[in-house]
PDB file of C-alpha atoms in Angstrom:
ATOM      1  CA  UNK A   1       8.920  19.343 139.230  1.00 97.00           C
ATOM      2  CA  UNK A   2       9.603  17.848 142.590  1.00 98.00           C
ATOM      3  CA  UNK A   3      12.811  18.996 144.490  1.00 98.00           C
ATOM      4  CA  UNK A   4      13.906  16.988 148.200  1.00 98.00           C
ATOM      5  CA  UNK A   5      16.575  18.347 150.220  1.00 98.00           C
ATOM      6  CA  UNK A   6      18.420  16.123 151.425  1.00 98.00           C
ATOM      7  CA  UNK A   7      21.301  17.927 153.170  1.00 98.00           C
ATOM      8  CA  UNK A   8      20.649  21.212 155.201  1.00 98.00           C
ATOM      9  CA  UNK A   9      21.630  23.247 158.727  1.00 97.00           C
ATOM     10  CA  UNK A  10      18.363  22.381 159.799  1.00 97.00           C
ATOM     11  CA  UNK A  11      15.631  19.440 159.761  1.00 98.00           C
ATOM     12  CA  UNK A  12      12.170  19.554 157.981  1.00 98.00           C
ATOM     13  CA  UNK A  13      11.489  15.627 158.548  1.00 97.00           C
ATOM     14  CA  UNK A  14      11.919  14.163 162.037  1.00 96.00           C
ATOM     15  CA  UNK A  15      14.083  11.591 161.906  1.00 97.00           C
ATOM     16  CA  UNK A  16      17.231  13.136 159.527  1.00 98.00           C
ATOM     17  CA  UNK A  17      20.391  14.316 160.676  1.00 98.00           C
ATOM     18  CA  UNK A  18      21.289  18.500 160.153  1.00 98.00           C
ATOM     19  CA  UNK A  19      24.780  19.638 159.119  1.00 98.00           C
ATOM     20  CA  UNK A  20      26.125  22.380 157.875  1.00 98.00           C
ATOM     21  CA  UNK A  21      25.741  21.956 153.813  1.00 98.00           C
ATOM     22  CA  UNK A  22      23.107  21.913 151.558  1.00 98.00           C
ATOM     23  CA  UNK A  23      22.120  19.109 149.307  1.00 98.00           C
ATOM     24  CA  UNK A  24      19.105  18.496 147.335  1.00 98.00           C
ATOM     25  CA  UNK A  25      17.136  16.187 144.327  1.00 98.00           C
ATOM     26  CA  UNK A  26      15.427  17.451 141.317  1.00 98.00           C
ATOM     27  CA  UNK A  27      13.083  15.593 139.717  1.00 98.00           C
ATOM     28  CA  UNK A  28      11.699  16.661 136.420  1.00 97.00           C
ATOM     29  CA  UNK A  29      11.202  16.048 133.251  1.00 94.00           C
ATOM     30  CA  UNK A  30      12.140  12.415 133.983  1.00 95.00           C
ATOM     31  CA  UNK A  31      15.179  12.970 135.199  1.00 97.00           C
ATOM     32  CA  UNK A  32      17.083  13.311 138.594  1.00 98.00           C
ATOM     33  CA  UNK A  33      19.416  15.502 138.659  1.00 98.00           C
ATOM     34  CA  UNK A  34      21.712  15.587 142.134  1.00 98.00           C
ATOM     35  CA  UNK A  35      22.631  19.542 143.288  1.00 98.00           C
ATOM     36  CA  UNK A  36      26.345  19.251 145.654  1.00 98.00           C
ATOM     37  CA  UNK A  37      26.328  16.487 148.024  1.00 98.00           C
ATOM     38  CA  UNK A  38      26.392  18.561 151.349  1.00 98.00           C
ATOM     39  CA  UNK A  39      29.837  17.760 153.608  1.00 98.00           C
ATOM     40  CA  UNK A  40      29.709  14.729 154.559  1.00 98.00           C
ATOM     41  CA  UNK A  41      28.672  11.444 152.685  1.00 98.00           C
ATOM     42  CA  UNK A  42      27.593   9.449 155.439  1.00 98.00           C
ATOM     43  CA  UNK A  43      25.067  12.179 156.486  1.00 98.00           C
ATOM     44  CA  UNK A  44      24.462  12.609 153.259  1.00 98.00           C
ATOM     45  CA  UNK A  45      23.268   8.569 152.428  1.00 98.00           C
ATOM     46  CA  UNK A  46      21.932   8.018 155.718  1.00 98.00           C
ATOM     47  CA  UNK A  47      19.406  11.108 154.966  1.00 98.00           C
ATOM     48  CA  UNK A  48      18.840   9.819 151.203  1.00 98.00           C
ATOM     49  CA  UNK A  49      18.166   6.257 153.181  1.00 98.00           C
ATOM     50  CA  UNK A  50      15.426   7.650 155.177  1.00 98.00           C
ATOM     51  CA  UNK A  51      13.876   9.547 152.702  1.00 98.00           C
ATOM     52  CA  UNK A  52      12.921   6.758 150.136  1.00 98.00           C
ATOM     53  CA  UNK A  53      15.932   8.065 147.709  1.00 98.00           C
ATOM     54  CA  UNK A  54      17.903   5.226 145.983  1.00 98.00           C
ATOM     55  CA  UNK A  55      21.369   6.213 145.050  1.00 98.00           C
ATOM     56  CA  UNK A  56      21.855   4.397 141.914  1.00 97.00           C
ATOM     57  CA  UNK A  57      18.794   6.030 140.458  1.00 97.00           C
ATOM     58  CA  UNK A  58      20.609   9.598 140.482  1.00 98.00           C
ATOM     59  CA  UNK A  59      21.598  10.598 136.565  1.00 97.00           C
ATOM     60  CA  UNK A  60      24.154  13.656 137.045  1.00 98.00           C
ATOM     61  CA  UNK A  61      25.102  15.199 139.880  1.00 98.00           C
ATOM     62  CA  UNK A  62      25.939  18.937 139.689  1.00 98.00           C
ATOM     63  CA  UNK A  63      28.174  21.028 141.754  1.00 98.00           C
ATOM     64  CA  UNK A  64      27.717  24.391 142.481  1.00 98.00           C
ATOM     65  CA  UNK A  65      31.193  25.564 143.652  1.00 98.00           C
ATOM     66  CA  UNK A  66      34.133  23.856 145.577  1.00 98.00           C
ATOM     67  CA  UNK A  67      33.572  24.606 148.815  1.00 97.00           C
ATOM     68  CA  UNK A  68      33.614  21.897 151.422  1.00 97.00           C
ATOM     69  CA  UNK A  69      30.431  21.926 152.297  1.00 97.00           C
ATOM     70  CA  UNK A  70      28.756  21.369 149.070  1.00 98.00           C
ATOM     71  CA  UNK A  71      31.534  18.580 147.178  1.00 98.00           C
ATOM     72  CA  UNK A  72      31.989  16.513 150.862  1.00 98.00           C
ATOM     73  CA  UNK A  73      30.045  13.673 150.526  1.00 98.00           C
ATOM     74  CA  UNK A  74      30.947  13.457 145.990  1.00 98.00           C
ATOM     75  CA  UNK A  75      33.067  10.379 146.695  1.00 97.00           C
ATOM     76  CA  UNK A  76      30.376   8.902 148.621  1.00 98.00           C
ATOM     77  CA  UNK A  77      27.893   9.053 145.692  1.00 97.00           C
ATOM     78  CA  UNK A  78      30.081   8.246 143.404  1.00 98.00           C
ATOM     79  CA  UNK A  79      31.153   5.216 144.896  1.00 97.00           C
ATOM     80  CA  UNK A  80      27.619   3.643 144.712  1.00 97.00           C
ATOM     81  CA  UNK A  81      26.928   5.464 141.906  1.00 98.00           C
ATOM     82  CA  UNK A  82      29.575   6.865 139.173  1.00 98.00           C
ATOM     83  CA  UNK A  83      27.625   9.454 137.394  1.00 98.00           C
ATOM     84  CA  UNK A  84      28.325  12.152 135.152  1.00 98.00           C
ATOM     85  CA  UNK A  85      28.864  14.921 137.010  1.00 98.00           C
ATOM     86  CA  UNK A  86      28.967  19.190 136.182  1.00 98.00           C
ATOM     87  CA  UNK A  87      31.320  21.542 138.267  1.00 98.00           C
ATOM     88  CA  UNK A  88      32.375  24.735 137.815  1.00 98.00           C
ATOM     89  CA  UNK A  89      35.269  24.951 135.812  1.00 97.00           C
ATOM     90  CA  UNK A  90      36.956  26.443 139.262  1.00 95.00           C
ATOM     91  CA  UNK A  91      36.341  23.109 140.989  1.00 97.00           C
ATOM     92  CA  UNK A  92      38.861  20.378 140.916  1.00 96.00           C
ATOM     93  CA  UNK A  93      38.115  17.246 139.484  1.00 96.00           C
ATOM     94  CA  UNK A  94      36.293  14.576 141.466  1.00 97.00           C
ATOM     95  CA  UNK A  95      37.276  11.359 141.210  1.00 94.00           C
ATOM     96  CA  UNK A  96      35.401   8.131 140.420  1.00 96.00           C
ATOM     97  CA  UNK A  97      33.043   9.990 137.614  1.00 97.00           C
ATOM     98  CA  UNK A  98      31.639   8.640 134.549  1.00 96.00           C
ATOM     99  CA  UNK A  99      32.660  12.063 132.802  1.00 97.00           C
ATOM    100  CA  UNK A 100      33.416  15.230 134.257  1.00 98.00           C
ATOM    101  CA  UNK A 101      31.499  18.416 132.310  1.00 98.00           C
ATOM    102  CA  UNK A 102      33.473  21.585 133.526  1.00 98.00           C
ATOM    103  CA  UNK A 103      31.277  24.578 132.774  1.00 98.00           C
ATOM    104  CA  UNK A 104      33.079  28.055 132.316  1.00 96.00           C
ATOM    105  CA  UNK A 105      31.463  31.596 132.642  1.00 95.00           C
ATOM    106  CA  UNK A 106      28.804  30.896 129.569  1.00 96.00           C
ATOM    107  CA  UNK A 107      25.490  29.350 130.309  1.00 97.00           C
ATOM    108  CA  UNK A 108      25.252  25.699 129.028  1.00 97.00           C
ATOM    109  CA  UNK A 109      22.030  23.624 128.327  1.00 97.00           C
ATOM    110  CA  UNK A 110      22.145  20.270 130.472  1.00 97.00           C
ATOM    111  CA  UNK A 111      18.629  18.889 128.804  1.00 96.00           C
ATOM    112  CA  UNK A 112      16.074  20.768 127.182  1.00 95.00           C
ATOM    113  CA  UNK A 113      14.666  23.287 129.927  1.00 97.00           C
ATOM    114  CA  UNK A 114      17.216  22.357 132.233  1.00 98.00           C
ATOM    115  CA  UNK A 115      20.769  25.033 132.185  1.00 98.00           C
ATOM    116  CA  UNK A 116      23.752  26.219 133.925  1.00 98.00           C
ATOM    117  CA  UNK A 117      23.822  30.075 134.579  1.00 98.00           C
ATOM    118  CA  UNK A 118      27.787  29.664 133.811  1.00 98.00           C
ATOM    119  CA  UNK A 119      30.326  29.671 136.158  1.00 98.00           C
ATOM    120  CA  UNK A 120      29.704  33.173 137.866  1.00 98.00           C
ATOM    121  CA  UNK A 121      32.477  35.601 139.126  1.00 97.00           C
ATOM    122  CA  UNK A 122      35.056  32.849 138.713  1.00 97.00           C
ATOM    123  CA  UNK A 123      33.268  30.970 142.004  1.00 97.00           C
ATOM    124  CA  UNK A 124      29.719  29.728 141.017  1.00 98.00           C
ATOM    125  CA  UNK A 125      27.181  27.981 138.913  1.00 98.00           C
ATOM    126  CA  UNK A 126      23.673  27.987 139.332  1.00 98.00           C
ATOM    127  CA  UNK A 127      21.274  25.305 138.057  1.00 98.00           C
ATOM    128  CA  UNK A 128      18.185  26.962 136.421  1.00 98.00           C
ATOM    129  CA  UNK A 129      15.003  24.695 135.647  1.00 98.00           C
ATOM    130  CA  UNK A 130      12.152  26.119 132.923  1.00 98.00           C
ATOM    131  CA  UNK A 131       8.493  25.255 134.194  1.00 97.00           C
ATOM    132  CA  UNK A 132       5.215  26.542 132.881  1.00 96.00           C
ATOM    133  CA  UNK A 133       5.044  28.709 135.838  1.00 97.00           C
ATOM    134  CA  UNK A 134       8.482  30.196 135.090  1.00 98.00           C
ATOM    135  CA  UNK A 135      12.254  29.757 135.979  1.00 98.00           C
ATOM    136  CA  UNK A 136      13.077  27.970 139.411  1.00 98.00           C
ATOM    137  CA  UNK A 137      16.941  28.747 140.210  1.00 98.00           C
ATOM    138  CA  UNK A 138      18.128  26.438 142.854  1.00 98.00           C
ATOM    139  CA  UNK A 139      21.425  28.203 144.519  1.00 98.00           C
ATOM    140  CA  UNK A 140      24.158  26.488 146.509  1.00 98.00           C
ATOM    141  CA  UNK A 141      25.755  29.497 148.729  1.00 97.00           C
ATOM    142  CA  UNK A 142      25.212  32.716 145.882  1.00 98.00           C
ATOM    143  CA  UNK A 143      28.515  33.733 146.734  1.00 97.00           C
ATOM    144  CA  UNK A 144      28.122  35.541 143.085  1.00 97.00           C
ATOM    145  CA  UNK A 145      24.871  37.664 144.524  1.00 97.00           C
ATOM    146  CA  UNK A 146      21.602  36.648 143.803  1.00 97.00           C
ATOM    147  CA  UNK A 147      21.450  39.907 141.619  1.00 97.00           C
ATOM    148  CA  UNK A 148      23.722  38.629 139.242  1.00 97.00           C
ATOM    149  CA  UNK A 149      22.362  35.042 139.780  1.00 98.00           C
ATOM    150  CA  UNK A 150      19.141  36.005 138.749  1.00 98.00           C
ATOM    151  CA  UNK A 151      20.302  38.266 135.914  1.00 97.00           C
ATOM    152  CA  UNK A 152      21.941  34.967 134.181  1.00 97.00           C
ATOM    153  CA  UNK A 153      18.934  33.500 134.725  1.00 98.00           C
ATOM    154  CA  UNK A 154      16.607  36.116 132.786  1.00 97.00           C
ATOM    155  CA  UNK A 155      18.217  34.851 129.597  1.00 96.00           C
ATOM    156  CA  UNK A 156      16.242  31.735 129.494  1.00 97.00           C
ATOM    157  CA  UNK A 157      13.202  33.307 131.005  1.00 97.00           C
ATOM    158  CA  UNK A 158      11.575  34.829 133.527  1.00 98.00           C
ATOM    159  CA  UNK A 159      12.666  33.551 137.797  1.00 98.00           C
ATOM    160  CA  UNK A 160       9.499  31.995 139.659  1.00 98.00           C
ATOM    161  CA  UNK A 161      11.790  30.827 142.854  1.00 98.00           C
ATOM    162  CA  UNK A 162      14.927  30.680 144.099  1.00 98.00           C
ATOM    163  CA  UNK A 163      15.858  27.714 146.548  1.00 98.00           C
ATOM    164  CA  UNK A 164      19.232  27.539 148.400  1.00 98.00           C
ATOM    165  CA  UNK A 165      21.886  29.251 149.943  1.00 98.00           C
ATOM    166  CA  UNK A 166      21.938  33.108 149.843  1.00 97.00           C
ATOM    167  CA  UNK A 167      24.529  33.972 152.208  1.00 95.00           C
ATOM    168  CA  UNK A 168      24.298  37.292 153.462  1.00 94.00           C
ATOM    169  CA  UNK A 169      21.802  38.342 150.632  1.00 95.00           C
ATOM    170  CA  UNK A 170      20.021  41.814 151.761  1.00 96.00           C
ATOM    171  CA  UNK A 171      18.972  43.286 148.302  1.00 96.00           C
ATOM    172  CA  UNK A 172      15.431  42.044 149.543  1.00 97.00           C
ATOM    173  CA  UNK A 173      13.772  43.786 146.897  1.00 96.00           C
ATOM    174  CA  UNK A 174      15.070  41.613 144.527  1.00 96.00           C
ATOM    175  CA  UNK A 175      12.303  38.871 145.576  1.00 97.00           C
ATOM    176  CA  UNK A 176       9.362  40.975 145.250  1.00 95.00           C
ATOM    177  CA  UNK A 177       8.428  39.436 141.643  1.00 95.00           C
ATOM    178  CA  UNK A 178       9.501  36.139 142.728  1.00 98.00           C
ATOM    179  CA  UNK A 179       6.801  33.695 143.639  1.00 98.00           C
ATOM    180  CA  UNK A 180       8.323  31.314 145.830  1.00 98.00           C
ATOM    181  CA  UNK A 181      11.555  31.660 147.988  1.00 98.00           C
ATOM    182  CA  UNK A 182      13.128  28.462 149.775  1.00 98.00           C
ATOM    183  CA  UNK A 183      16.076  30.387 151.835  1.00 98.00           C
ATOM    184  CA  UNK A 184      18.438  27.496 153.249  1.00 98.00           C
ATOM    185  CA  UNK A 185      21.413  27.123 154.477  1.00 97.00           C
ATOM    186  CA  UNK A 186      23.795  29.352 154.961  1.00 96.00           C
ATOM    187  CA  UNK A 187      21.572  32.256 154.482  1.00 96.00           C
ATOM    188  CA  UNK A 188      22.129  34.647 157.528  1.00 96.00           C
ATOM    189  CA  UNK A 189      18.547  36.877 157.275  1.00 96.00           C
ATOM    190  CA  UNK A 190      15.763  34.034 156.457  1.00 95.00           C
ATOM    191  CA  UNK A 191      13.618  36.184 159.480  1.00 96.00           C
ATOM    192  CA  UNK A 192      14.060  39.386 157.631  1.00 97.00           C
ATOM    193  CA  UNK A 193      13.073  37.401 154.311  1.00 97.00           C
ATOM    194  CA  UNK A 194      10.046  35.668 156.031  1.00 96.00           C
ATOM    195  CA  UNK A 195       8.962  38.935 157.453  1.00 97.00           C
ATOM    196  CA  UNK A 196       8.968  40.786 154.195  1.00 97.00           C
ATOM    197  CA  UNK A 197       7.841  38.176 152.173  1.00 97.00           C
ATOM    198  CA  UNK A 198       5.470  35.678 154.632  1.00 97.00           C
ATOM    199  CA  UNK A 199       3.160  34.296 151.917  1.00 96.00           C
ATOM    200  CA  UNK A 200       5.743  33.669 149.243  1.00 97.00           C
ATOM    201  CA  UNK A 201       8.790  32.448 151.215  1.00 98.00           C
ATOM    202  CA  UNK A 202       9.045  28.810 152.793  1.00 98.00           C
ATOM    203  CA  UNK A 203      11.229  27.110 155.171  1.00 97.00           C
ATOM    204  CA  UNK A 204      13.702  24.411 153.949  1.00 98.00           C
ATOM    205  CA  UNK A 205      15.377  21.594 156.071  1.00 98.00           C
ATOM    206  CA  UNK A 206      16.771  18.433 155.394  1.00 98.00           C
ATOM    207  CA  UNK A 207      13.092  16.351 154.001  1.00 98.00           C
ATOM    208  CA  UNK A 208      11.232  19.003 152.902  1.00 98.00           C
ATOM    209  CA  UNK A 209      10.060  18.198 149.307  1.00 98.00           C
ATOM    210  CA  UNK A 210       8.715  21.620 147.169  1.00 98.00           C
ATOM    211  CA  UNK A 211       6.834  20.823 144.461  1.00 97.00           C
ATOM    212  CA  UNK A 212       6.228  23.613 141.387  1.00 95.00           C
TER     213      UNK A 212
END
């Protein structure tokens, strides 16, 4: 499993523009699968340019909640590239889409291993991918808390990572089983986390590339 961010506050790879969004690839089992589009498209293809990504290779994109910030650059993409895309069923309707999945508060399976958490508290969905080293749940702002994030994701396993936005997560027990923690974004204590956690949490940025 290979995951690129593409869209983030700050920059991993010299060369790509920040911005305040988060954006990123997943690559596995054959397929690549694009989580929000960050909140602006231009940022968000000029990035994609740099880093070797082609557009029109993309095979769903999926949205983790409305806000601006993760949906901006959507009718970018789907200009080049008119995929199906998955939104919370809280999220209006983008336009230009192949089909439009709207996923309500139950868990749905996208591909074998690969699932929704549900839209949680009404806001947010969460896209949960099922390796051999366990669950990685890739987060765009956890406005639902990661507690309750990571409790939808129990039901298909057990969490290895969590990647993305945590807001103003401070339950930082919670990652003590975790293996790997990629806090980006709009998380507000990613000191506190590295501090606790210094061999198990990593930094993000627009062009770094995780591998599990």
């Amino acid at each position: 499993m290979k995951i690129t961010i593409i869209y983030d506050n700050e920059v991993w790879k010299e060369g790509l523009k920040a911005d305040w969004g988060f954006s990123c690839l997943v690559e596995t089992q054959g397929k690549k699968i694009l989580f929000d589009t960050g909140a602006n498209g231009s940022i968000l293809l000029g990035n994609m340019e740099k880093l070797n990504i082609d557009p029109t290779t993309i095979e769903e994109i999926f949205i983790s909640h409305a806000h601006w910030d993760h949906t901006g650059g959507i009718s970018d993409i789907l200009r080049v590239n008119p995929v199906k895309v998955y939104i919370p069923a809280s999220c209006p309707e983008p336009r230009g889409a192949r089909e439009v999945i709207r996923v309500a508060k139950e868990p749905l399976k996208i591909y074998e291993n690969i699932f929704s958490t549900g839209e949680l508290r009404g806001i947010e969905q969460s896209l949960v991918v099922k390796t051999e080293k366990g669950l990685v749940v890739i987060v765009g702002c956890s406005h639902p808390e990661v507690r309750e994030i990571l409790s939808a994701a129990w039901q298909f396993g057990k969490p290895y990572a969590i990647i993305g936005g945590l807001h103003g997560f401070n339950e930082f027990d919670l990652l003590k089983d975790l293996e790997l923690v990629c806090p980006t974004h709009c998380t507000q204590f990613k000191k506190e986390i590295k501090s606790l956690y210094p061999k198990k949490c990593i930094d993000g940025g627009a062009g770094k590339v995780i591998e599990i």
